[in-house]
Every structure is written in C-alpha cells, then in structure tokens.
XYZ file of C-alpha atoms in Angstrom:
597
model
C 34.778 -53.261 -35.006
C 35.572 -56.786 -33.758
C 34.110 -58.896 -36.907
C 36.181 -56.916 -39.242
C 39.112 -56.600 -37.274
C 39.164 -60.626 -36.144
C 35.885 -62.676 -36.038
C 35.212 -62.796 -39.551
C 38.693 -64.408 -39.975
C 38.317 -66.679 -37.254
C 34.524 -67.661 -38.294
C 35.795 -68.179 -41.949
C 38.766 -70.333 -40.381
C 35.749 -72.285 -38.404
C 33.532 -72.973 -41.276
C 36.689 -74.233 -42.910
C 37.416 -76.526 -40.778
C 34.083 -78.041 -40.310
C 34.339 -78.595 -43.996
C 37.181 -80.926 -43.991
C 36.735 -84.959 -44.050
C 36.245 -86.553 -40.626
C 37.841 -89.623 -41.810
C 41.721 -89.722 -40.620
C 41.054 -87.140 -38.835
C 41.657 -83.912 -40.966
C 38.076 -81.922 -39.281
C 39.342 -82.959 -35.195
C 42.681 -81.522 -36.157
C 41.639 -78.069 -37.711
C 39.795 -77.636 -35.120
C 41.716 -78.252 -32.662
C 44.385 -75.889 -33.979
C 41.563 -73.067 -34.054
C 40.869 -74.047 -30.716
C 44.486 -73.355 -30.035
C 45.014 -70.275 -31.701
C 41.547 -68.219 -30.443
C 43.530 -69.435 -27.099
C 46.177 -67.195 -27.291
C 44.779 -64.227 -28.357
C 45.895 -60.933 -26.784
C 43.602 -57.719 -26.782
C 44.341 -54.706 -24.808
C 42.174 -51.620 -24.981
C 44.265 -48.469 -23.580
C 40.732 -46.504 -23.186
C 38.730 -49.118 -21.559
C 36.179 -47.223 -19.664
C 34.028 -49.455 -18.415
C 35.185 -52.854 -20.388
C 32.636 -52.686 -23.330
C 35.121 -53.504 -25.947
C 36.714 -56.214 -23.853
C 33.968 -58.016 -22.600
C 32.616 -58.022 -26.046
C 35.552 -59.254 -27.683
C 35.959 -61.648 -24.935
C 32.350 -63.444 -25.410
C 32.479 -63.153 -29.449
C 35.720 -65.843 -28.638
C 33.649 -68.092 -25.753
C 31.036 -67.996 -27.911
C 33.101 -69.444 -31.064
C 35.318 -71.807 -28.781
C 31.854 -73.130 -27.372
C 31.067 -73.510 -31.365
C 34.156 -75.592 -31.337
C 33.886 -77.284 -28.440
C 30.172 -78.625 -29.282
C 31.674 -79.853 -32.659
C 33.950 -81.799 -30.662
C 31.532 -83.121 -28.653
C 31.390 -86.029 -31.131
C 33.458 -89.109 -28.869
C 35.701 -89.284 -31.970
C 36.612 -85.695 -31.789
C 36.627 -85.257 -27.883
C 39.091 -88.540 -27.197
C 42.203 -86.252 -28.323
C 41.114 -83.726 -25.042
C 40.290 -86.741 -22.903
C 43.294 -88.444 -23.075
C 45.756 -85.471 -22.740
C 43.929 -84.138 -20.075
C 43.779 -80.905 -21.618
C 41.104 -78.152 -20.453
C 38.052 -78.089 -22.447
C 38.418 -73.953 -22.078
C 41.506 -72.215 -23.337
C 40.159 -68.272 -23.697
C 41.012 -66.795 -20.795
C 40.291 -63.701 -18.803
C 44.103 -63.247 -18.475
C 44.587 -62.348 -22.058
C 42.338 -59.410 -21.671
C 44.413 -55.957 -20.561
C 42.662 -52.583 -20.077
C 43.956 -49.364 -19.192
C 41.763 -46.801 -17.847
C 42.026 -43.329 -16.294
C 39.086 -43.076 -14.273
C 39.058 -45.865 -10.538
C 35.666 -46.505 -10.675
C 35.496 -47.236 -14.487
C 38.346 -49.553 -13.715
C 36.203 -51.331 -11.245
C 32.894 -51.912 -13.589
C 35.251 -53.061 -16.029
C 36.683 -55.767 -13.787
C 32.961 -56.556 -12.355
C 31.872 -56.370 -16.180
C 34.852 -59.004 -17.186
C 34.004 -60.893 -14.278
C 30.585 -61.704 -15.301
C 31.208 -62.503 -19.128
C 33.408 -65.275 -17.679
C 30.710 -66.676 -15.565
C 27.987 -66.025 -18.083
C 30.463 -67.516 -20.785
C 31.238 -70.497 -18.361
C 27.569 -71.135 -18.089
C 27.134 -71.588 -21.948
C 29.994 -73.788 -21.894
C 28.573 -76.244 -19.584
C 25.825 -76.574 -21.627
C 27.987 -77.962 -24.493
C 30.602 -79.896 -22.292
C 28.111 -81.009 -19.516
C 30.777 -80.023 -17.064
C 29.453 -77.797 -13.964
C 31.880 -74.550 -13.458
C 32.353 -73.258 -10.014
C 30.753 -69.919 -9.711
C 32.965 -68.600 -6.786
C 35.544 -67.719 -5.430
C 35.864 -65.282 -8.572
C 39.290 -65.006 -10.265
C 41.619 -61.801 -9.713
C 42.902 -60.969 -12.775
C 45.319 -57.846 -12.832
C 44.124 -57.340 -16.580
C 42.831 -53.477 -16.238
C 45.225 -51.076 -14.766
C 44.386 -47.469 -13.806
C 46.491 -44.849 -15.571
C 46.978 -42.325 -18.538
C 47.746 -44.123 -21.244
C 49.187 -41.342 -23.192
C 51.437 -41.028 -20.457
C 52.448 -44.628 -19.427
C 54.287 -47.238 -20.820
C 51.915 -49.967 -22.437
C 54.650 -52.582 -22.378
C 53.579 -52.051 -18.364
C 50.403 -53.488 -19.086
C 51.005 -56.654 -21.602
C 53.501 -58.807 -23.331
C 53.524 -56.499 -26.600
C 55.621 -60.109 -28.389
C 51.817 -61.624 -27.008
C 49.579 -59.067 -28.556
C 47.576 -59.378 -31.170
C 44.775 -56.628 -31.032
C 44.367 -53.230 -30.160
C 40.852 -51.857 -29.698
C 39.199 -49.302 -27.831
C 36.798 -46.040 -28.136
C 39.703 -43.311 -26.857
C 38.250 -40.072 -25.440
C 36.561 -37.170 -27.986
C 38.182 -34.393 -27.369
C 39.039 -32.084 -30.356
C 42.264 -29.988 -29.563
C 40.240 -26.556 -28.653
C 38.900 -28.932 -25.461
C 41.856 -30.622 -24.817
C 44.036 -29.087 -21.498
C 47.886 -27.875 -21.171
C 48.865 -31.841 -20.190
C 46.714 -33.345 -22.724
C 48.083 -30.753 -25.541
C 51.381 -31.615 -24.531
C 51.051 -35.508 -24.530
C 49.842 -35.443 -28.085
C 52.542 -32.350 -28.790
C 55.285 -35.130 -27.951
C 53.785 -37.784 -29.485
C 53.698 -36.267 -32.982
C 57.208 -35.071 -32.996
C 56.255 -31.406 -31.727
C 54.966 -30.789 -36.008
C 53.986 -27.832 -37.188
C 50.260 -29.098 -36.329
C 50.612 -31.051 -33.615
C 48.698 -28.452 -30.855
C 45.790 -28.781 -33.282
C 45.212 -32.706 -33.199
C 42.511 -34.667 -31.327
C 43.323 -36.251 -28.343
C 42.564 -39.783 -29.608
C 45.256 -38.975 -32.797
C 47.598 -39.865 -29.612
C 46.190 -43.136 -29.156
C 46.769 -43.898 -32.988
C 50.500 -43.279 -32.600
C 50.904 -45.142 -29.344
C 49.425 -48.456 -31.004
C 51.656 -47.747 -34.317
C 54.653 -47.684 -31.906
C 53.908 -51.248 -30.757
C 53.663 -52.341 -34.117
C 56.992 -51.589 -34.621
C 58.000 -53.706 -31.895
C 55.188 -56.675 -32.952
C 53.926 -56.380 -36.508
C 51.719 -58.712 -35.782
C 49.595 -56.581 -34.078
C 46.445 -55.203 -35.986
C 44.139 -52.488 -34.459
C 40.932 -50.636 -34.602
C 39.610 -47.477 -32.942
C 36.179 -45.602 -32.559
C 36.836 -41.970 -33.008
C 35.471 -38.705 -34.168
C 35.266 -38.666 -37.730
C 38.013 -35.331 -37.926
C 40.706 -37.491 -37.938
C 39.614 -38.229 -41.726
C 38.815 -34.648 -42.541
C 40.468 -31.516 -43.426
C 43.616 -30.122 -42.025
C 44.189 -33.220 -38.990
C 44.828 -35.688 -42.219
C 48.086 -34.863 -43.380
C 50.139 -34.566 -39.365
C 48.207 -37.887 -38.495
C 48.388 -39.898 -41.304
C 51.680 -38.574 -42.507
C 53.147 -39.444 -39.364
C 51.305 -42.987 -39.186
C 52.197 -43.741 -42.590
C 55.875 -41.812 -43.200
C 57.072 -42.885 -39.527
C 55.431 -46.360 -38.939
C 54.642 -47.911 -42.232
C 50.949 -48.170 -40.891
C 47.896 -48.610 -43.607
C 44.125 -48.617 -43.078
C 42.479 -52.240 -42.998
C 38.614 -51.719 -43.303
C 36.862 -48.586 -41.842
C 33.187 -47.948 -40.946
C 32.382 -44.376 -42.804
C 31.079 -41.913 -40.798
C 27.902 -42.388 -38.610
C 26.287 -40.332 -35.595
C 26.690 -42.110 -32.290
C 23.718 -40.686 -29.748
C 24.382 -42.172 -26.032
C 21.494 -42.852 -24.638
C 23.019 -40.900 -20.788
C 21.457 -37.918 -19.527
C 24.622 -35.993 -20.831
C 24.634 -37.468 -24.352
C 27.733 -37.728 -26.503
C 26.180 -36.530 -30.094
C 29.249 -37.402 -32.230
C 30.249 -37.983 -35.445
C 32.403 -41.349 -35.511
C 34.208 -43.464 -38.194
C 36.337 -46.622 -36.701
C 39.266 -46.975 -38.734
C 41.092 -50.644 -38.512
C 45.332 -50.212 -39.563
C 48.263 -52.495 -39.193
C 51.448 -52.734 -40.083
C 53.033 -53.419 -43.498
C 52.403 -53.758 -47.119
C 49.117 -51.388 -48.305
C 46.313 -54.591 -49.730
C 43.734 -51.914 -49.385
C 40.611 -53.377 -47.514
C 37.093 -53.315 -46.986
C 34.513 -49.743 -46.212
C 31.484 -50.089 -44.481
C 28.321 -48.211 -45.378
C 27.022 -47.220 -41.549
C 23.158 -47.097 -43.749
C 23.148 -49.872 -45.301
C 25.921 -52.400 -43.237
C 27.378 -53.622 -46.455
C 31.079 -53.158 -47.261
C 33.035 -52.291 -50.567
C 37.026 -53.261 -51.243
C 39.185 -50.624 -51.598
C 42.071 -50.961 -53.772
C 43.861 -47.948 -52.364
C 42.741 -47.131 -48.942
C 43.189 -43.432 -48.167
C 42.422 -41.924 -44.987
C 39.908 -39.485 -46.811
C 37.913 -43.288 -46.234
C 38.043 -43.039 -50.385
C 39.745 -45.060 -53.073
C 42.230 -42.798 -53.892
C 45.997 -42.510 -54.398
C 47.862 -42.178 -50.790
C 47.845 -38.224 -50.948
C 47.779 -36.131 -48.166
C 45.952 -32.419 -48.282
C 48.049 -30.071 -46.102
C 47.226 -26.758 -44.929
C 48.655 -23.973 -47.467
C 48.694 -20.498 -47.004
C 48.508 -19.457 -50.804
C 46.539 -21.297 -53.636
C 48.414 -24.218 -55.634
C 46.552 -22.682 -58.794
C 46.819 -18.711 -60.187
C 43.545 -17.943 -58.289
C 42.730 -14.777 -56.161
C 43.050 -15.234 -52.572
C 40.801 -16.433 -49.986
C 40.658 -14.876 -46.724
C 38.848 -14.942 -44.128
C 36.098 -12.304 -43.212
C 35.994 -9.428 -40.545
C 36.055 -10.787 -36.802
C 34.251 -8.103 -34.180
C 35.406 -9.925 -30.895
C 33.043 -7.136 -29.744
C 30.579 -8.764 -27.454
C 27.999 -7.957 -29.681
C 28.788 -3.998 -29.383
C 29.393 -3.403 -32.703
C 26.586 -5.245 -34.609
C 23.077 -4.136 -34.844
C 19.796 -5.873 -35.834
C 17.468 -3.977 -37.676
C 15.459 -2.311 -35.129
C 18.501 -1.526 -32.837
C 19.723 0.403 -36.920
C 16.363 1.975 -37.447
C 16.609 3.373 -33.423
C 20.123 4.475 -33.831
C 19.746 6.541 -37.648
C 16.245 7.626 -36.100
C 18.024 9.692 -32.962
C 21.400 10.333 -34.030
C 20.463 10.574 -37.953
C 24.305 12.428 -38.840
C 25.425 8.931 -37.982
C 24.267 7.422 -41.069
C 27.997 7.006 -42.501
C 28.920 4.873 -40.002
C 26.604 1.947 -40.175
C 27.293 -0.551 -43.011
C 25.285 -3.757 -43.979
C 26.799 -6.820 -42.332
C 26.938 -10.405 -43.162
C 27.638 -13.803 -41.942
C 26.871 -17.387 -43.147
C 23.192 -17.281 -41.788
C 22.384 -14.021 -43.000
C 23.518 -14.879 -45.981
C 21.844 -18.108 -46.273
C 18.751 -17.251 -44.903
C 18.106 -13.983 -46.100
C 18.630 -12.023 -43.041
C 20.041 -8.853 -42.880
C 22.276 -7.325 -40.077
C 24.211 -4.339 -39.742
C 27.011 -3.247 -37.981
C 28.993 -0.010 -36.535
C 32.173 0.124 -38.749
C 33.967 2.610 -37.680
C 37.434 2.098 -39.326
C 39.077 5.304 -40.783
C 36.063 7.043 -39.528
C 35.983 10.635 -38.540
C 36.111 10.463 -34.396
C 34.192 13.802 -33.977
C 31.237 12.143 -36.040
C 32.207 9.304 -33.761
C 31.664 11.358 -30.644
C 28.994 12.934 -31.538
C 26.188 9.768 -30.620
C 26.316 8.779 -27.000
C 25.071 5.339 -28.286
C 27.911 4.938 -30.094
C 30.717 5.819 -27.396
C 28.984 3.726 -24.885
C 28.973 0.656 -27.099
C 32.612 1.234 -27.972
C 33.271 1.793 -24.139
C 31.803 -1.584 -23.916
C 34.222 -3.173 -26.596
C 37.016 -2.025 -24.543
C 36.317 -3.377 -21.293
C 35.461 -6.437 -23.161
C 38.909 -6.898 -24.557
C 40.884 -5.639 -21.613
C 39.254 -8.322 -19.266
C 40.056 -11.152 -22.148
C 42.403 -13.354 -21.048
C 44.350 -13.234 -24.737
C 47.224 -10.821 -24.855
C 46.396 -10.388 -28.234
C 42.767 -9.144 -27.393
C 43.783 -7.165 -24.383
C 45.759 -5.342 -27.266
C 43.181 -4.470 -29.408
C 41.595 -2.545 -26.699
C 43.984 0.194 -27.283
C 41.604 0.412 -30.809
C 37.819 -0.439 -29.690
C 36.490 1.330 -32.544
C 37.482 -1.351 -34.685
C 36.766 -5.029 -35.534
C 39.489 -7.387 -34.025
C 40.669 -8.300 -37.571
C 39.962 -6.385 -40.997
C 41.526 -8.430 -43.304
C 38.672 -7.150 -46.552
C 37.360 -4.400 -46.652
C 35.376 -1.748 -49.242
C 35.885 -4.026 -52.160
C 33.764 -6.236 -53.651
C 34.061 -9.550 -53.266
C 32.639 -13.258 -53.449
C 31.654 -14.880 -50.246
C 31.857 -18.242 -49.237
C 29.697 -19.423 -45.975
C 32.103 -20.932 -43.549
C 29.766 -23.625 -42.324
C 26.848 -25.252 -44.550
C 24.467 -27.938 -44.818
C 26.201 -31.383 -46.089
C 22.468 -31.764 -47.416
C 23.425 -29.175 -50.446
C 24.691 -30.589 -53.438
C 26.349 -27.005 -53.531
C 27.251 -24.756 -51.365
C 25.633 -21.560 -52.228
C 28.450 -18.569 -52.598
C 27.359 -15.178 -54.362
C 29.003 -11.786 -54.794
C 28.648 -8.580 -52.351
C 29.614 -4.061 -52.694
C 31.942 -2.613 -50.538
C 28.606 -1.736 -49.244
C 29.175 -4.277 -47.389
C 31.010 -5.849 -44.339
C 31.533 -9.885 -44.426
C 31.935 -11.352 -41.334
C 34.285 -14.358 -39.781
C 31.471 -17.025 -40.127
C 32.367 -16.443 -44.067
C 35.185 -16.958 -46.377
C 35.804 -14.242 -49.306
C 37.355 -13.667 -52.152
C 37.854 -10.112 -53.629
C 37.086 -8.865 -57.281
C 36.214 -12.509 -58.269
C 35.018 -12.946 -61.949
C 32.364 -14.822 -63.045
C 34.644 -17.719 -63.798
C 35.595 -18.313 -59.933
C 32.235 -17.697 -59.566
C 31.050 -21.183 -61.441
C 34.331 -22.792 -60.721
C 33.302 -23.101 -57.119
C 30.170 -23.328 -57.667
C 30.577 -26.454 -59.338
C 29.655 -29.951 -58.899
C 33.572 -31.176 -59.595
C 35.079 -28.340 -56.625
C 31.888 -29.793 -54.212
C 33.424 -33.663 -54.728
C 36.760 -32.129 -53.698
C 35.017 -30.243 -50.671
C 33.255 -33.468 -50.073
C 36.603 -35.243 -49.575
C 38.955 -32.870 -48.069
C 36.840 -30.364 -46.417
C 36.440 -30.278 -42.655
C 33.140 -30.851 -40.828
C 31.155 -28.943 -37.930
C 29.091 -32.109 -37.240
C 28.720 -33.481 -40.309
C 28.257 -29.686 -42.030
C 31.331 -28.837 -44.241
C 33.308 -26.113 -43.068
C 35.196 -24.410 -45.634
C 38.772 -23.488 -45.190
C 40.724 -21.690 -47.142
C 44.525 -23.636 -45.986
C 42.721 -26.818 -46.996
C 39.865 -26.821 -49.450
C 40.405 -23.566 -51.756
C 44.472 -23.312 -51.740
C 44.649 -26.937 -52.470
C 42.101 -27.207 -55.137
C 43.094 -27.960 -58.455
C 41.810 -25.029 -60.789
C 41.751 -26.395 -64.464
C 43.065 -24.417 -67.493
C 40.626 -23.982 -69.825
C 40.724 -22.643 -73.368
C 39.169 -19.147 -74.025
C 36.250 -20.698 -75.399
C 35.983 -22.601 -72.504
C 36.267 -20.307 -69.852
C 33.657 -18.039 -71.768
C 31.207 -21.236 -71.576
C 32.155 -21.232 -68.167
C 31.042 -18.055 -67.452
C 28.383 -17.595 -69.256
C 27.014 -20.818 -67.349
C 27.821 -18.940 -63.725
C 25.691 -15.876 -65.171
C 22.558 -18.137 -66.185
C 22.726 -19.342 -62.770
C 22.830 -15.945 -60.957
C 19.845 -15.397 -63.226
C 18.167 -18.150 -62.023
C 18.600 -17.537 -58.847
C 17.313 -13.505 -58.882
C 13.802 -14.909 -60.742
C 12.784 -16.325 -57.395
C 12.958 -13.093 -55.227
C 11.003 -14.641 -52.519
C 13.156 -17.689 -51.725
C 16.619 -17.964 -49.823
C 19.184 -19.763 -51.198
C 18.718 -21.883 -48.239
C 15.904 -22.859 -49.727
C 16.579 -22.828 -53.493
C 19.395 -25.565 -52.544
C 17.693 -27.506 -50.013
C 17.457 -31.168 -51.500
C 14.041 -31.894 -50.595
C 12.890 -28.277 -52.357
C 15.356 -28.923 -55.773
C 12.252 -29.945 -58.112
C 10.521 -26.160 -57.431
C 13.755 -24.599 -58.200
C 13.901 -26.853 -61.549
C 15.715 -23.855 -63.826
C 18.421 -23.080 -61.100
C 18.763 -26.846 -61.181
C 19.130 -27.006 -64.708
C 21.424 -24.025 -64.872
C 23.556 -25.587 -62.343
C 23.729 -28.804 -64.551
C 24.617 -27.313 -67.837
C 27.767 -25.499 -65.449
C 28.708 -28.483 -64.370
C 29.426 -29.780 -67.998
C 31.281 -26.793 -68.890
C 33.619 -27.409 -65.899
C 33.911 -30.822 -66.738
C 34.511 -30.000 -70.272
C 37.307 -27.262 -69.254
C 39.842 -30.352 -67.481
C 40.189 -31.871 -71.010
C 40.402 -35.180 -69.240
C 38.591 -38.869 -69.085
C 36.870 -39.140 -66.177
C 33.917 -41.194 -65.232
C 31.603 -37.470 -64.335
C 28.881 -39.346 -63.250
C 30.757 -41.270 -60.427
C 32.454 -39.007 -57.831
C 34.829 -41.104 -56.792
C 36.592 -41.681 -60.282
C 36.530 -37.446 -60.470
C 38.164 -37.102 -56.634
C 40.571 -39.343 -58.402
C 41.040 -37.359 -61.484
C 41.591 -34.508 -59.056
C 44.251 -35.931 -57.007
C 46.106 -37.005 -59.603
C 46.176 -33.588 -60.829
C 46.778 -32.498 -57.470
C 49.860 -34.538 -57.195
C 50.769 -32.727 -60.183
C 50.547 -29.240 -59.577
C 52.486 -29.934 -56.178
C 55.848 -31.468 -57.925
C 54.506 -35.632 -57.607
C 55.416 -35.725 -54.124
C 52.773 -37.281 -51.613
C 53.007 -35.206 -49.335
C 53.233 -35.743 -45.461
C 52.725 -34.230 -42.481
C-alpha cells in the first residue's frame, strides 16, 4: 500500500536527485527540497488499530530522509544545514494522526509510534553522528479514540495539511454490521436504495472522498474485503464515489487471502484499492502471485480495464431471456427435508405417503451427486397429510420453529407449516444454476431437472429453458462476465440473478447460429451422461479436465459457436478484450448511460 500510494514517487524523486551535477550545486539543492517536502507530509489513518500502517509509513520516510541525510553528509552538501542551523530531522511524529475505536489499541499505537521514533532516531545517528536523547519520550496527541464514522475528521488533522489517507477499516459485511453501524453507512450513502446492504468499510471510502473535496490533494488507499469490487456493492459505492466526488482508482492490489496469524484468525479475501481526486489517468494493478503490476488505461472498480460501467441490481433481464428466480427456501429447521434413510424409514411405515415426498436439490447435491428428498406438501391432500404421525410431528416442529423466529415475516408463515417459506418454482421443469461454486471451474456446471423435482434456495433456476440458454450460460464468454461482475462467498462465485443473469448481454444470433448453438449444448449433455460414474464436480475440476477430454472438447467447440453468434471482433482468446466487448454491448442494451448507483 505505501510504495504505490507514495514511496515509489518519493524514491524516484531521490534517485533523481542524486543524479544531478554536484557542481553549482544542482544535487545539494534537490535534495534538500526532498528533504523538505517528505517533511511535511500528513498521513492519518481513521482505523488505526494498533498503528501498523502509521508506524510503517512513518519509518519508510526516516528511512529515506536518513538516505538523504547520509548523501548530505558530504561537507559540501551539509554546510547549507550547518550554517542555518536547521535540524538535521524534519519527519516528525506530529504529522502522524490516528483514530481508533478501541482505548487500548489507542495505547499500543502510541507505544508502537513511540518506538519507531526512537528506533528511527537511532539509525539517524548513525548517519549524522549526533547522539538523540532517548527520554523523556514525546507526547504527541496524534491518535485519538473515537468512531470515525461518527466524528468529525477535521477534529483530528489540518485536512489543508493532509496528504494521505491509509488504513485497514474493519470487515464487516452488512449482514454483521449492528443498528448504529447500518445507520452510519445508511447516512453516509445518501440513504440509496442499497445503502443497508454495504460493508462497513464502504463508509470509510466516502468519509476520505469528502476530504478530498475540501483538499484535492489528498490521495488514499485502503485494505478491504474484496466485495467492494464485486457484484451488487459496485454500483451504490462506486457510483456514489465517482457521480458525487469525482474520485478514480489509482493502482489496486487484486484480490489476495489475508490469514492472521491470532488464535481467532481473520481468513479474508482483500484487495487495497488506492483513489484520489480528479481527472481518470488510469493506473497501475498488482498481481498479489506474482508482485508485478500492469497499467490500466481505464481503471474500473471491477479491478479490470474496462469502460467506467457500473452493474446494478435488476429485477428483470436486460435481454428477451426467461427469468431467473431463485429456488424453494424451507426455513424449516430441517423438518421438512429427508436424507435417504430417514425416506426409505418414512415410505417403509407409512407407505400411502409416497405422494408426498419429492426429490430435492441444492448446489451440493447437485454438484456432488447426492441425492436428498424432502416433504412437499403444497396443495396436498391434509387427510393423506394426517394420516403419518411422522409427518404431523415434523410439521408441528416447523411451526414452533417459525413462531419463536424473531422475523415477523417468519412468525407468519407459521399460520402455513406445511409449506416451504417461499415457493417461487414449482412442478415445471427447469434449468438450475448452483448458487455458490468453485472459482477453480472454468464453468460453472448448470443442467436441467422434472417437476419431479424440488430445487432448493442454495440454487438459481430457470423454467422451460431450451437448449440454447442451456449453452449460452454454459459458455466460456457468460463465465468472463460472471468472472467480472459476479459476487463471491470467499473467493467462490455466487450467482445472482439482480446482477449476473439480468445484466448479461444475450447475443442475437442468426437461425443458423442458434441451431449451432444448440446443437453444441446437446453434445455436451452427451458428454457429460457417457461418464455415469463421475460428478460434475469432478468432470469440471481443473486438475481432473484431461480425463474428461470429450466434455472438454465439447465445451470448446460451444464456446466458438457463442463467440461466432455476437458477430463481433473480439480478441476470444484474451478475456479481458471479451469483458470489454461485453460492456460495450452492455452499455448498449441499457440506453449508453453509465449507470450509477
């Protein structure tokens, strides 16, 4: 975070000015102005925990200034500092501001900035020669207890003095945030449409754009959890940073997986994003595998080069698709669904009961090849009903479940135990879509279903699909668009219908086309039922892909046709250049506008 956001620049400006000619005194003066500058510089972290990002940021500038001060060690370089009597160190503690919620974190942070100054003040009396006093210790009212959501940063430093923002704000997606955390963030973005649904740390985002309105000087970089860049929290966050403030993304580090090393560790899935104010020059992404960095012409939050669009949530598809929903949710306790042995124990008792237990299936099951069943009772005759004490105790069960919930819209679907909390599909047949799967797949697996049937929440479905939407989304051109837009359990997609499928740009292919198309989808189905004995967990896992070489191939030769159908040049080999191709045909179907929050 700190090289990108100021060190390079500052080491650049350093090698620089050891470059220029020592005669008339061109080298002594750029360095003394970099000595000047790096003595001014204002950071504030409003999440400061226990000073990590300060003390770091404030050793990286000892460190160079004892760089420059060694360089002016020379007696033609050091006679300037000798004569005006002017102090050899000029980064100060002072310039360092924290805020923290937490007293005792404020108190290692203050110990923690305390010792970088005398561990910094020993290295410089190696360079100068000049013995620092180690006590008494400075007081420095740079970290402040407080919520910085709630206070007034302008409290806490000279905003016209500040140059950086950093920090690692808390990780707490909106399902874990409380009632005065919801409501910070709430007021920060305006109250939106959205806004109950952000991360906490979005508020931090919108705090630091409101001091670059005041200072556009100010340029900033924050760890957080790598939803911010995913699925629906893009468009309220970056529509609001980029429509309100005129804010646009610097560098960012693309996501990695931060493990703390505690006995309660934080497994998390981080980017840093680094934004300022002002005109969009694109900037620079770092690979977190590799540690090298690419320039991005057009730096969209997605962390992609791609045209500033943002991908809201829809309720209805862009394209003239079937609908998505999403499956049947019990909210049963488990009442209602039965494993195999609990079905074969039921039938094998109560036999007359037979009617009333349908296959079930969620992501895993489907995946995995497990089957479940379940007691769906809908519509059902209530005598039959009656008629197997198993039954009525389980419902029984359901009820008291629901009536003890503390969800008025539970409570209310007591008054109907029988039934699954929500029945949106039902005794059609349909496509189904697992709501969470491996970001190892190069597709995500999605195959048709009877009525027979029940799908549950953990899937997405669509009903009566053809074998078109069949290889549409089973394509490798709809996975670069999940890739991009899609949210993420972890780092495992999750696939939404108000983001991924309603937003996706269907193409319009020719007849011929969209026969290729599906005769492509059928070869793969094919494929797929010659290997009986595999799941399709398996027959997609990356590391299995060379046994499964005709599903492979089948997939390939789908992929073409899909490509074929957009009747468009596009670089198919590079995903990036078809996310783009996408896009722009996004922006398209949705009237040109870039859309916002």
């Amino acid at each position: 975070m700190i090289d990108p956001l100021f060190m390079d620049e500052l080491n650049a400006a350093f090698e620089e000015a050891l470059a220029r000619p020592v005669a008339g005194g061109a080298r002594r003066k750029a360095l003394q102005e970099l000595h000047h500058r790096i003595g001014t510089i204002t950071v504030l972290d409003p999440a400061c925990g226990s000073g990590n990002f300060l003390t770091e940021s404030y050793l990286s500038l000892r460190q160079l200034e004892n760089r420059i001060l060694f360089e002016m060690g020379d007696e033609q370089l050091s006679l300037s500092y000798e004569e005006t009597g002017e102090k050899d160190v000029l980064v100060t503690l002072a310039n360092y501001r924290g805020i923290e919620l937490e007293d005792f974190a404020c108190c290692v942070a203050r110990t923690a900035l305390w010792i970088a100054e005398k561990q910094a003040d020993a290295d410089t009396a190696k360079v100068t020669r000049r013995v620092y006093q180690e006590l008494p210790l400075t007081d420095y009212a740079n970290v402040v207890q407080g919520d910085a959501l709630a206070m007034d940063w302008a409290d806490v430093v000279d905003v016209s003095e500040l140059d950086y923002v950093i920090g690692n704000p808390p990780f707490l997606g909106a399902s874990n945030c409380n009632a005065a955390q919801k409501a910070a963030v709430r007021e920060l973005f305006g109250g939106g449409r959205l806004a109950g649904s952000l991360d906490y740390v979005s508020g931090w985002y919108v705090k630091t754009a409101c001091l670059m309105q005041e200072n556009p000087r100010i340029r900033a970089a924050l760890v957080s959890t790598n939803s911010i860049c995913q699925g629906e929290q893009v468009a309220p966050i970056w529509g609001t940073l980029f429509g309100e403030y005129g804010v646009h993304i610097d560098f960012a580090w693309d996501t990695f997986f931060w493990a703390s090393e505690s006995d309660d560790p934080a497994h998390v899935h981080c980017v840093i994003v680094g934004f300022s104010r002002g005109e969009q020059r694109g900037g620079t992404l770092y690979d977190s595998v590799t540690g090298g960095g690419r320039h991005l012409a057009s730096f969209s939050p997605y962390l992609r080069d791609l045209p500033l669009v943002l991908v809201p949530t829809r309720s209805q598809p862009i394209c003239d698709v079937p609908r998505l929903v999403l499956g049947n949710k019990p909210s049963d306790g488990g009442n209602l669904i039965l494993s195999d042995d609990e079905k074969d124990e039921l039938l094998a008792r109560w036999p007359q009961v037979a009617p009333l237990v349908r296959r079930y299936v969620g992501a895993e099951d489907f995946l995995h090849g497990r089957t479940r069943w379940c007691l769906w009772l809908l519509g059902s005759d209530m005598a039959l009903v009656r008629s197997c004490p198993e039954i009525v105790a389980r419902v029984n069960r359901v009820r008291e479940l629901r009536l003890a919930s503390s969800a008025a819209d539970t409570r209310r679907r007591a008054e109907a135990p029988w039934e699954f909390f929500r029945t949106p599909l039902h005794d059609v047949s349909y496509l189904v879509v697992p709501g969470t799967t491996s970001e190892r797949r190069r597709y995500i697996p999605v195959g048709y279903f009877g009525s027979d049937t029940i799908p549950s929440n953990a899937t997405s479905v669509v009903a009566d699909a053809s074998l078109y939407h069949f290889g549409i989304l089973s394509s490798s051109v709809h996975m670069a668009w999940v890739r991009t837009v899609c949210g993420r359990l972890k780092s495992d997609y999750r696939y939404s219908g108000g983001i991924v499928y309603n937003n996706f740009p269907w193409p319009e292919p020719t007849p011929e086309q969209r026969e290729r198309i599906e005769s492509c989808a059928r070869a793969v189905l094919d494929a797929r039922a010659n290997e009986p004995s595999a799941t399709l967990a398996e027959m997609y896992d990356p590391e299995l892909a060379w046994s499964f070489s005709p599903l492979m191939d089948a997939h390939r030769r789908l992929d073409d046709a899909v490509a074929d159908a957009y009747r468009t040049n596009c670089d198919w080999k590079n995903e990036e250049s078809v996310v783009g191709m996408l896009f722009e045909l996004y922006k398209k179907l949705t009237d040109n506008r870039v859309v916002y929050a």
